[in-house]
PDB file of C-alpha atoms and ligand atoms in Angstrom:
ATOM      1  CA  MET A   1      49.814 178.718-165.827  1.00  0.00           C
ATOM      2  CA  LYS A   2      50.523 182.797-164.959  1.00  0.00           C
ATOM      3  CA  THR A   3      46.751 183.447-164.739  1.00  0.00           C
ATOM      4  CA  ARG A   4      46.074 181.019-162.814  1.00  0.00           C
ATOM      5  CA  ASN A   5      49.129 182.208-160.155  1.00  0.00           C
ATOM      6  CA  PHE A   6      48.075 185.432-160.504  1.00  0.00           C
ATOM      7  CA  PHE A   7      45.206 184.322-158.792  1.00  0.00           C
ATOM      8  CA  VAL A   8      46.081 182.225-156.073  1.00  0.00           C
ATOM      9  CA  LEU A   9      48.375 185.609-155.485  1.00  0.00           C
ATOM     10  CA  VAL A  10      44.989 187.368-155.004  1.00  0.00           C
ATOM     11  CA  LEU A  11      43.300 184.699-152.901  1.00  0.00           C
ATOM     12  CA  LEU A  12      45.962 184.942-150.650  1.00  0.00           C
ATOM     13  CA  VAL A  13      45.956 189.078-150.289  1.00  0.00           C
ATOM     14  CA  LEU A  14      42.370 188.708-149.583  1.00  0.00           C
ATOM     15  CA  SER A  15      42.632 185.588-147.164  1.00  0.00           C
ATOM     16  CA  PRO A  16      40.825 186.760-144.103  1.00  0.00           C
ATOM     17  CA  ALA A  17      43.233 186.120-142.209  1.00  0.00           C
ATOM     18  CA  VAL A  18      45.685 188.348-144.326  1.00  0.00           C
ATOM     19  CA  LEU A  19      42.824 190.895-144.517  1.00  0.00           C
ATOM     20  CA  LEU A  20      43.481 190.906-140.123  1.00  0.00           C
ATOM     21  CA  ALA A  21      47.028 190.374-140.157  1.00  0.00           C
ATOM     22  CA  GLN A  22      47.321 194.105-142.278  1.00  0.00           C
ATOM     23  CA  ARG A  23      44.428 195.922-140.273  1.00  0.00           C
ATOM     24  CA  PHE A  24      46.546 194.654-137.308  1.00  0.00           C
ATOM     25  CA  ALA A  25      49.747 195.863-138.033  1.00  0.00           C
ATOM     26  CA  GLN A  26      47.203 199.147-138.860  1.00  0.00           C
ATOM     27  CA  LEU A  27      47.108 199.308-135.695  1.00  0.00           C
ATOM     28  CA  GLN A  28      49.639 198.764-133.915  1.00  0.00           C
ATOM     29  CA  PRO A  29      51.647 202.294-132.726  1.00  0.00           C
ATOM     30  CA  GLU A  30      54.931 203.181-134.845  1.00  0.00           C
ATOM     31  CA  THR A  31      57.126 202.856-131.297  1.00  0.00           C
ATOM     32  CA  PRO A  32      56.218 200.646-129.036  1.00  0.00           C
ATOM     33  CA  VAL A  33      54.717 201.997-125.724  1.00  0.00           C
ATOM     34  CA  GLU A  34      57.292 201.170-123.719  1.00  0.00           C
ATOM     35  CA  LYS A  35      59.662 203.563-125.586  1.00  0.00           C
ATOM     36  CA  TRP A  36      57.098 206.706-125.989  1.00  0.00           C
ATOM     37  CA  THR A  37      59.601 209.751-124.771  1.00  0.00           C
ATOM     38  CA  GLY A  38      59.223 212.998-125.559  1.00  0.00           C
ATOM     39  CA  LYS A  39      55.545 212.654-126.169  1.00  0.00           C
ATOM     40  CA  THR A  40      52.435 214.344-124.166  1.00  0.00           C
ATOM     41  CA  ALA A  41      49.412 212.383-122.710  1.00  0.00           C
ATOM     42  CA  MET A  42      46.257 212.908-121.421  1.00  0.00           C
ATOM     43  CA  LEU A  43      43.802 210.671-119.406  1.00  0.00           C
ATOM     44  CA  ILE A  44      40.137 211.826-119.828  1.00  0.00           C
ATOM     45  CA  GLY A  45      38.001 209.563-117.051  1.00  0.00           C
ATOM     46  CA  ALA A  46      34.627 210.270-114.959  1.00  0.00           C
ATOM     47  CA  HIS A  47      36.071 209.598-111.127  1.00  0.00           C
ATOM     48  CA  ALA A  48      39.462 209.977-109.769  1.00  0.00           C
ATOM     49  CA  ASP A  49      41.022 206.329-109.553  1.00  0.00           C
ATOM     50  CA  ASP A  50      39.359 205.898-113.119  1.00  0.00           C
ATOM     51  CA  ASP A  51      42.833 206.187-113.543  1.00  0.00           C
ATOM     52  CA  ALA A  52      44.029 203.517-111.899  1.00  0.00           C
ATOM     53  CA  ILE A  53      43.050 201.215-114.561  1.00  0.00           C
ATOM     54  CA  SER A  54      46.251 202.284-116.593  1.00  0.00           C
ATOM     55  CA  HIS A  55      48.247 203.537-113.443  1.00  0.00           C
ATOM     56  CA  GLY A  56      51.547 201.056-114.639  1.00  0.00           C
ATOM     57  CA  THR A  57      51.321 202.992-118.125  1.00  0.00           C
ATOM     58  CA  LEU A  58      51.534 206.233-116.713  1.00  0.00           C
ATOM     59  CA  ALA A  59      54.442 205.491-114.838  1.00  0.00           C
ATOM     60  CA  MET A  60      56.208 204.837-116.974  1.00  0.00           C
ATOM     61  CA  LEU A  61      55.169 206.800-119.871  1.00  0.00           C
ATOM     62  CA  GLN A  62      55.940 209.870-117.134  1.00  0.00           C
ATOM     63  CA  ALA A  63      59.551 207.679-116.190  1.00  0.00           C
ATOM     64  CA  HIS A  64      60.281 208.058-119.619  1.00  0.00           C
ATOM     65  CA  GLY A  65      60.638 211.611-120.416  1.00  0.00           C
ATOM     66  CA  ASN A  66      56.881 212.338-121.515  1.00  0.00           C
ATOM     67  CA  GLN A  67      54.494 214.461-119.992  1.00  0.00           C
ATOM     68  CA  VAL A  68      51.041 212.919-118.237  1.00  0.00           C
ATOM     69  CA  TYR A  69      47.806 215.207-117.424  1.00  0.00           C
ATOM     70  CA  ILE A  70      45.044 213.501-115.952  1.00  0.00           C
ATOM     71  CA  VAL A  71      41.384 215.116-116.850  1.00  0.00           C
ATOM     72  CA  THR A  72      38.613 213.808-114.376  1.00  0.00           C
ATOM     73  CA  LEU A  73      35.013 214.863-115.216  1.00  0.00           C
ATOM     74  CA  THR A  74      33.618 214.205-111.553  1.00  0.00           C
ATOM     75  CA  THR A  75      34.730 215.937-108.099  1.00  0.00           C
ATOM     76  CA  GLY A  76      33.667 212.082-107.621  1.00  0.00           C
ATOM     77  CA  ASN A  77      31.604 213.487-104.790  1.00  0.00           C
ATOM     78  CA  VAL A  78      28.716 211.347-104.584  1.00  0.00           C
ATOM     79  CA  GLY A  79      30.310 207.137-103.829  1.00  0.00           C
ATOM     80  CA  THR A  80      30.546 206.064-100.884  1.00  0.00           C
ATOM     81  CA  GLN A  81      29.498 203.915 -98.764  1.00  0.00           C
ATOM     82  CA  ASP A  82      30.562 205.808 -95.116  1.00  0.00           C
ATOM     83  CA  PRO A  83      27.233 208.132 -93.977  1.00  0.00           C
ATOM     84  CA  SER A  84      28.413 210.893 -91.915  1.00  0.00           C
ATOM     85  CA  LEU A  85      30.481 211.811 -95.279  1.00  0.00           C
ATOM     86  CA  SER A  86      28.892 215.126 -96.462  1.00  0.00           C
ATOM     87  CA  ARG A  87      29.755 215.764-100.619  1.00  0.00           C
ATOM     88  CA  THR A  88      32.040 218.601-100.093  1.00  0.00           C
ATOM     89  CA  GLN A  89      34.464 216.916 -98.311  1.00  0.00           C
ATOM     90  CA  LEU A  90      33.695 213.446 -99.841  1.00  0.00           C
ATOM     91  CA  ALA A  91      35.154 215.700-103.271  1.00  0.00           C
ATOM     92  CA  ALA A  92      38.017 217.029-100.811  1.00  0.00           C
ATOM     93  CA  ILE A  93      39.349 213.681-100.201  1.00  0.00           C
ATOM     94  CA  ARG A  94      38.639 212.304-103.855  1.00  0.00           C
ATOM     95  CA  ARG A  95      41.320 215.412-105.381  1.00  0.00           C
ATOM     96  CA  GLN A  96      44.079 214.811-102.030  1.00  0.00           C
ATOM     97  CA  GLU A  97      43.963 211.200-102.866  1.00  0.00           C
ATOM     98  CA  GLU A  98      44.780 211.519-107.152  1.00  0.00           C
ATOM     99  CA  VAL A  99      46.863 213.957-106.019  1.00  0.00           C
ATOM    100  CA  ALA A 100      49.061 211.414-103.772  1.00  0.00           C
ATOM    101  CA  ALA A 101      47.945 208.449-106.138  1.00  0.00           C
ATOM    102  CA  LEU A 102      49.342 210.329-108.850  1.00  0.00           C
ATOM    103  CA  ALA A 103      53.004 211.731-106.381  1.00  0.00           C
ATOM    104  CA  GLU A 104      53.461 207.567-106.627  1.00  0.00           C
ATOM    105  CA  LEU A 105      53.604 207.495-110.665  1.00  0.00           C
ATOM    106  CA  GLY A 106      56.084 211.140-110.118  1.00  0.00           C
ATOM    107  CA  ILE A 107      52.988 213.212-111.667  1.00  0.00           C
ATOM    108  CA  PRO A 108      53.041 216.761-110.725  1.00  0.00           C
ATOM    109  CA  GLU A 109      49.660 217.869-109.159  1.00  0.00           C
ATOM    110  CA  GLN A 110      49.416 220.542-111.654  1.00  0.00           C
ATOM    111  CA  HIS A 111      49.522 217.826-114.646  1.00  0.00           C
ATOM    112  CA  TYR A 112      45.473 216.948-112.114  1.00  0.00           C
ATOM    113  CA  ILE A 113      42.908 219.048-113.899  1.00  0.00           C
ATOM    114  CA  ASN A 114      38.955 218.377-111.823  1.00  0.00           C
ATOM    115  CA  LEU A 115      36.433 219.896-113.962  1.00  0.00           C
ATOM    116  CA  GLY A 116      33.943 219.854-111.054  1.00  0.00           C
ATOM    117  CA  TYR A 117      30.554 218.494-112.178  1.00  0.00           C
ATOM    118  CA  ASP A 118      28.523 215.879-110.299  1.00  0.00           C
ATOM    119  CA  ASP A 119      29.554 212.714-109.447  1.00  0.00           C
ATOM    120  CA  GLY A 120      26.739 209.866-110.917  1.00  0.00           C
ATOM    121  CA  LEU A 121      24.725 213.049-113.526  1.00  0.00           C
ATOM    122  CA  LEU A 122      27.244 213.416-115.748  1.00  0.00           C
ATOM    123  CA  GLU A 123      25.095 211.751-117.897  1.00  0.00           C
ATOM    124  CA  PHE A 124      22.612 214.023-117.774  1.00  0.00           C
ATOM    125  CA  GLU A 125      25.365 217.068-117.940  1.00  0.00           C
ATOM    126  CA  ASP A 126      25.201 219.749-120.498  1.00  0.00           C
ATOM    127  CA  ARG A 127      26.396 217.405-123.148  1.00  0.00           C
ATOM    128  CA  LYS A 128      27.591 220.790-125.485  1.00  0.00           C
ATOM    129  CA  ALA A 129      29.079 222.275-122.419  1.00  0.00           C
ATOM    130  CA  VAL A 130      31.022 219.597-121.922  1.00  0.00           C
ATOM    131  CA  VAL A 131      32.190 218.849-124.457  1.00  0.00           C
ATOM    132  CA  GLU A 132      33.324 222.582-124.620  1.00  0.00           C
ATOM    133  CA  ASN A 133      35.363 222.330-122.076  1.00  0.00           C
ATOM    134  CA  LEU A 134      36.702 219.162-122.448  1.00  0.00           C
ATOM    135  CA  VAL A 135      37.525 220.363-126.323  1.00  0.00           C
ATOM    136  CA  ARG A 136      39.508 223.952-124.592  1.00  0.00           C
ATOM    137  CA  MET A 137      41.316 221.473-123.113  1.00  0.00           C
ATOM    138  CA  ILE A 138      42.550 219.353-125.782  1.00  0.00           C
ATOM    139  CA  ARG A 139      43.461 222.475-128.155  1.00  0.00           C
ATOM    140  CA  LYS A 140      45.461 223.894-124.530  1.00  0.00           C
ATOM    141  CA  ILE A 141      47.583 220.638-123.890  1.00  0.00           C
ATOM    142  CA  ARG A 142      48.200 219.353-127.140  1.00  0.00           C
ATOM    143  CA  PRO A 143      48.301 215.708-126.343  1.00  0.00           C
ATOM    144  CA  ASP A 144      50.647 213.347-129.021  1.00  0.00           C
ATOM    145  CA  VAL A 145      47.461 210.362-127.425  1.00  0.00           C
ATOM    146  CA  LEU A 146      44.752 210.774-125.207  1.00  0.00           C
ATOM    147  CA  LEU A 147      43.365 207.421-122.866  1.00  0.00           C
ATOM    148  CA  ALA A 148      40.316 207.799-122.231  1.00  0.00           C
ATOM    149  CA  TRP A 149      37.032 204.972-121.878  1.00  0.00           C
ATOM    150  CA  ASP A 150      36.339 203.681-125.403  1.00  0.00           C
ATOM    151  CA  PRO A 151      33.327 203.677-126.281  1.00  0.00           C
ATOM    152  CA  GLY A 152      33.274 200.887-128.351  1.00  0.00           C
ATOM    153  CA  ARG A 153      34.092 199.622-132.137  1.00  0.00           C
ATOM    154  CA  ASN A 154      31.470 199.200-133.822  1.00  0.00           C
ATOM    155  CA  TYR A 155      28.735 198.711-131.509  1.00  0.00           C
ATOM    156  CA  GLN A 156      27.630 200.176-128.768  1.00  0.00           C
ATOM    157  CA  ARG A 157      29.733 199.861-125.397  1.00  0.00           C
ATOM    158  CA  TRP A 158      27.877 199.851-121.761  1.00  0.00           C
ATOM    159  CA  HIS A 159      29.347 201.319-119.114  1.00  0.00           C
ATOM    160  CA  LYS A 160      28.154 202.110-116.074  1.00  0.00           C
ATOM    161  CA  SER A 161      26.493 205.380-116.005  1.00  0.00           C
ATOM    162  CA  ASP A 162      29.295 208.622-115.748  1.00  0.00           C
ATOM    163  CA  HIS A 163      32.702 206.143-117.185  1.00  0.00           C
ATOM    164  CA  ARG A 164      29.411 205.675-120.835  1.00  0.00           C
ATOM    165  CA  ALA A 165      28.828 209.388-120.329  1.00  0.00           C
ATOM    166  CA  ALA A 166      32.797 209.953-120.102  1.00  0.00           C
ATOM    167  CA  ALA A 167      33.856 207.631-123.159  1.00  0.00           C
ATOM    168  CA  TYR A 168      31.349 209.329-125.667  1.00  0.00           C
ATOM    169  CA  LEU A 169      31.853 212.953-124.082  1.00  0.00           C
ATOM    170  CA  ALA A 170      35.879 212.321-125.053  1.00  0.00           C
ATOM    171  CA  ALA A 171      35.792 210.887-128.066  1.00  0.00           C
ATOM    172  CA  ASP A 172      33.356 213.875-128.859  1.00  0.00           C
ATOM    173  CA  ALA A 173      35.637 216.555-127.723  1.00  0.00           C
ATOM    174  CA  ALA A 174      38.889 215.255-129.844  1.00  0.00           C
ATOM    175  CA  ARG A 175      35.781 215.127-132.750  1.00  0.00           C
ATOM    176  CA  ALA A 176      35.266 219.015-131.765  1.00  0.00           C
ATOM    177  CA  ALA A 177      38.907 220.112-131.308  1.00  0.00           C
ATOM    178  CA  MET A 178      39.874 219.662-134.874  1.00  0.00           C
ATOM    179  CA  TRP A 179      37.119 221.784-135.891  1.00  0.00           C
ATOM    180  CA  ARG A 180      38.240 226.008-136.566  1.00  0.00           C
ATOM    181  CA  LEU A 181      35.126 226.643-136.050  1.00  0.00           C
ATOM    182  CA  LEU A 182      33.506 224.862-133.623  1.00  0.00           C
ATOM    183  CA  PHE A 183      34.210 226.435-130.389  1.00  0.00           C
ATOM    184  CA  GLU A 184      35.921 229.016-132.257  1.00  0.00           C
ATOM    185  CA  GLY A 185      35.621 231.119-130.013  1.00  0.00           C
ATOM    186  CA  GLN A 186      38.961 229.708-128.457  1.00  0.00           C
ATOM    187  CA  ILE A 187      39.992 230.375-131.430  1.00  0.00           C
ATOM    188  CA  THR A 188      39.203 233.647-131.584  1.00  0.00           C
ATOM    189  CA  GLN A 189      38.872 235.023-127.813  1.00  0.00           C
ATOM    190  CA  GLU A 190      41.656 232.928-125.864  1.00  0.00           C
ATOM    191  CA  GLY A 191      43.921 232.258-128.387  1.00  0.00           C
ATOM    192  CA  LEU A 192      43.840 228.648-128.651  1.00  0.00           C
ATOM    193  CA  LYS A 193      43.751 226.723-131.933  1.00  0.00           C
ATOM    194  CA  GLU A 194      42.503 223.661-133.421  1.00  0.00           C
ATOM    195  CA  TYR A 195      43.822 219.901-132.559  1.00  0.00           C
ATOM    196  CA  MET A 196      44.218 216.732-134.296  1.00  0.00           C
ATOM    197  CA  ILE A 197      45.505 213.931-131.417  1.00  0.00           C
ATOM    198  CA  PRO A 198      47.184 211.511-133.508  1.00  0.00           C
ATOM    199  CA  GLU A 199      47.225 208.397-131.282  1.00  0.00           C
ATOM    200  CA  TYR A 200      44.696 206.608-128.981  1.00  0.00           C
ATOM    201  CA  LEU A 201      44.853 204.739-126.151  1.00  0.00           C
ATOM    202  CA  PHE A 202      41.093 203.238-125.218  1.00  0.00           C
ATOM    203  CA  TYR A 203      41.044 201.843-121.483  1.00  0.00           C
ATOM    204  CA  ASN A 204      38.300 199.454-120.146  1.00  0.00           C
ATOM    205  CA  ASP A 205      37.614 197.707-116.714  1.00  0.00           C
ATOM    206  CA  TYR A 206      36.661 194.879-117.410  1.00  0.00           C
ATOM    207  CA  ASP A 207      36.434 192.975-120.646  1.00  0.00           C
ATOM    208  CA  HIS A 208      39.527 192.380-122.702  1.00  0.00           C
ATOM    209  CA  GLU A 209      38.250 191.443-125.443  1.00  0.00           C
ATOM    210  CA  ASP A 210      38.993 194.221-128.000  1.00  0.00           C
ATOM    211  CA  GLU A 211      42.430 195.126-126.711  1.00  0.00           C
ATOM    212  CA  ASN A 212      44.472 195.366-129.531  1.00  0.00           C
ATOM    213  CA  LEU A 213      48.536 196.058-127.352  1.00  0.00           C
ATOM    214  CA  TRP A 214      49.412 194.940-124.357  1.00  0.00           C
ATOM    215  CA  VAL A 215      52.139 197.203-122.084  1.00  0.00           C
ATOM    216  CA  ASP A 216      55.153 195.549-120.295  1.00  0.00           C
ATOM    217  CA  ILE A 217      54.181 197.134-116.759  1.00  0.00           C
ATOM    218  CA  GLY A 218      56.844 195.379-115.206  1.00  0.00           C
ATOM    219  CA  GLU A 219      59.066 197.795-114.288  1.00  0.00           C
ATOM    220  CA  PHE A 220      56.244 200.228-113.009  1.00  0.00           C
ATOM    221  CA  VAL A 221      53.901 197.175-110.740  1.00  0.00           C
ATOM    222  CA  GLU A 222      55.148 199.152-107.029  1.00  0.00           C
ATOM    223  CA  LYS A 223      54.242 202.115-108.557  1.00  0.00           C
ATOM    224  CA  LYS A 224      50.742 200.999-109.715  1.00  0.00           C
ATOM    225  CA  VAL A 225      49.719 198.848-106.353  1.00  0.00           C
ATOM    226  CA  ASN A 226      51.355 201.856-104.434  1.00  0.00           C
ATOM    227  CA  ALA A 227      49.040 204.557-106.084  1.00  0.00           C
ATOM    228  CA  ARG A 228      46.461 202.292-105.834  1.00  0.00           C
ATOM    229  CA  ALA A 229      46.432 202.272-102.158  1.00  0.00           C
ATOM    230  CA  LYS A 230      45.989 206.007-101.812  1.00  0.00           C
ATOM    231  CA  TYR A 231      42.201 205.900-102.608  1.00  0.00           C
ATOM    232  CA  ILE A 232      41.461 205.099 -98.930  1.00  0.00           C
ATOM    233  CA  SER A 233      37.704 206.334 -99.453  1.00  0.00           C
ATOM    234  CA  GLN A 234      36.938 204.008-102.221  1.00  0.00           C
ATOM    235  CA  PHE A 235      39.430 200.718-101.714  1.00  0.00           C
ATOM    236  CA  GLY A 236      40.366 200.216 -98.621  1.00  0.00           C
ATOM    237  CA  PRO A 237      38.399 200.696 -95.116  1.00  0.00           C
ATOM    238  CA  GLY A 238      36.991 203.708 -95.644  1.00  0.00           C
ATOM    239  CA  TRP A 239      34.433 203.007 -98.040  1.00  0.00           C
ATOM    240  CA  LYS A 240      32.452 202.730 -95.226  1.00  0.00           C
ATOM    241  CA  ASN A 241      34.151 204.266 -91.982  1.00  0.00           C
ATOM    242  CA  TYR A 242      36.399 207.162 -93.794  1.00  0.00           C
ATOM    243  CA  LYS A 243      39.701 208.241 -91.476  1.00  0.00           C
ATOM    244  CA  PRO A 244      42.379 209.677 -93.727  1.00  0.00           C
ATOM    245  CA  LYS A 245      44.851 207.586 -91.214  1.00  0.00           C
ATOM    246  CA  LEU A 246      45.464 203.802 -92.092  1.00  0.00           C
ATOM    247  CA  SER A 247      47.501 201.100 -90.045  1.00  0.00           C
ATOM    248  CA  GLU A 248      50.213 199.226 -91.065  1.00  0.00           C
ATOM    249  CA  ALA A 249      47.907 196.035 -91.289  1.00  0.00           C
ATOM    250  CA  GLU A 250      45.571 197.991 -93.612  1.00  0.00           C
ATOM    251  CA  ILE A 251      48.401 199.636 -95.811  1.00  0.00           C
ATOM    252  CA  LYS A 252      49.232 196.458 -96.628  1.00  0.00           C
ATOM    253  CA  GLN A 253      45.870 194.923 -97.288  1.00  0.00           C
ATOM    254  CA  MET A 254      44.711 197.665 -99.577  1.00  0.00           C
ATOM    255  CA  LYS A 255      48.496 196.798-101.250  1.00  0.00           C
ATOM    256  CA  ASP A 256      47.912 193.486-101.387  1.00  0.00           C
ATOM    257  CA  ASP A 257      44.853 193.820-103.105  1.00  0.00           C
ATOM    258  CA  ALA A 258      45.324 196.813-105.310  1.00  0.00           C
ATOM    259  CA  ARG A 259      48.088 193.218-106.635  1.00  0.00           C
ATOM    260  CA  THR A 260      44.835 191.130-107.485  1.00  0.00           C
ATOM    261  CA  HIS A 261      43.661 193.409-109.703  1.00  0.00           C
ATOM    262  CA  VAL A 262      47.108 193.704-112.196  1.00  0.00           C
ATOM    263  CA  GLN A 263      46.630 192.261-114.991  1.00  0.00           C
ATOM    264  CA  MET A 264      48.534 189.338-116.084  1.00  0.00           C
ATOM    265  CA  LYS A 265      49.336 188.522-119.863  1.00  0.00           C
ATOM    266  CA  ASP A 266      52.110 185.390-121.186  1.00  0.00           C
ATOM    267  CA  GLY A 267      53.077 185.688-117.255  1.00  0.00           C
ATOM    268  CA  LYS A 268      54.104 188.901-117.101  1.00  0.00           C
ATOM    269  CA  PRO A 269      52.528 192.142-115.559  1.00  0.00           C
ATOM    270  CA  MET A 270      50.312 194.079-118.701  1.00  0.00           C
ATOM    271  CA  GLU A 271      48.154 196.746-119.375  1.00  0.00           C
ATOM    272  CA  GLY A 272      45.971 196.231-122.395  1.00  0.00           C
ATOM    273  CA  PHE A 273      44.509 198.906-124.677  1.00  0.00           C
ATOM    274  CA  ARG A 274      42.637 198.985-127.987  1.00  0.00           C
ATOM    275  CA  TYR A 275      44.772 201.345-129.744  1.00  0.00           C
ATOM    276  CA  TYR A 276      43.584 203.842-132.735  1.00  0.00           C
ATOM    277  CA  ARG A 277      45.543 205.839-134.725  1.00  0.00           C
ATOM    278  CA  GLY A 278      43.605 208.487-137.575  1.00  0.00           C
ATOM    279  CA  LEU A 279      40.935 210.538-137.422  1.00  0.00           C
ATOM    280  CA  PRO A 280      38.398 210.737-134.464  1.00  0.00           C
ATOM    281  CA  ASP A 281      35.435 210.422-136.654  1.00  0.00           C
ATOM    282  CA  ALA A 282      36.301 206.799-137.396  1.00  0.00           C
ATOM    283  CA  ILE A 283      37.438 206.014-133.151  1.00  0.00           C
ATOM    284  CA  GLY A 284      34.991 203.645-132.983  1.00  0.00           C
ATOM    285  CA  LYS A 285      35.228 201.672-136.842  1.00  0.00           C
TER     286      LYS A 285
HETATM  287 ZN1   ZN B 301      34.871 205.637-111.646  1.00  0.00          ZN
END
């Protein structure tokens, strides 16, 4: 009888549902994101506006006494349907819009870092040089949590060009940053130190099946909406015919449109992520 009880216990412990529940528990932060304070968060994106997916969470982190840094790989100097804009003009507009959007979230301009790569061609850049630049930022900022495009779990996730590059580059940089002998000049010559990022919030913009963590952004929806309305050259009338100032009606239209992009779960405004904690080597497992 005792032996039978033992086997019943073993079966129960190893049942897929229990294993799944255990795995889910491991994949949750020790403190809910809504209660984080005193942390440093760093987001790596390909374009000004990639961070918009997470603006509610970023506004919350900023309001709760965390430091938020945005590292954008490209200048966004290509994506427009306005035939009159040059690359230089577009890059300047994208920077100004990003800084204005971050200001709506309370994030200071000094926390916006643009690495200056060309829009649309990120995957053809010298990957070693890009990773080296990202590693430098990670070793300088030393984030407790990295937000990045989700590179996928147990399979390759297809993102559009630049986003797929940014997903892998961010994961590769997170892994490289912890090894003292990788890009060791940063340590021997630049006074930096190796660093392992302990926690990750991976975002993506078109499917939500891998998400295992939802952040309640109820109090920060208006900030998210107001920030998105700053990207006039991307989501507003400026997409086809750029102008720096919009009419009241056009701003309202942009904000109404921004509200339709707020993800709802269980009747509440949420932002979903794939949360991961642990060695960068297992980000995709
Ligand atoms: Zn993008």
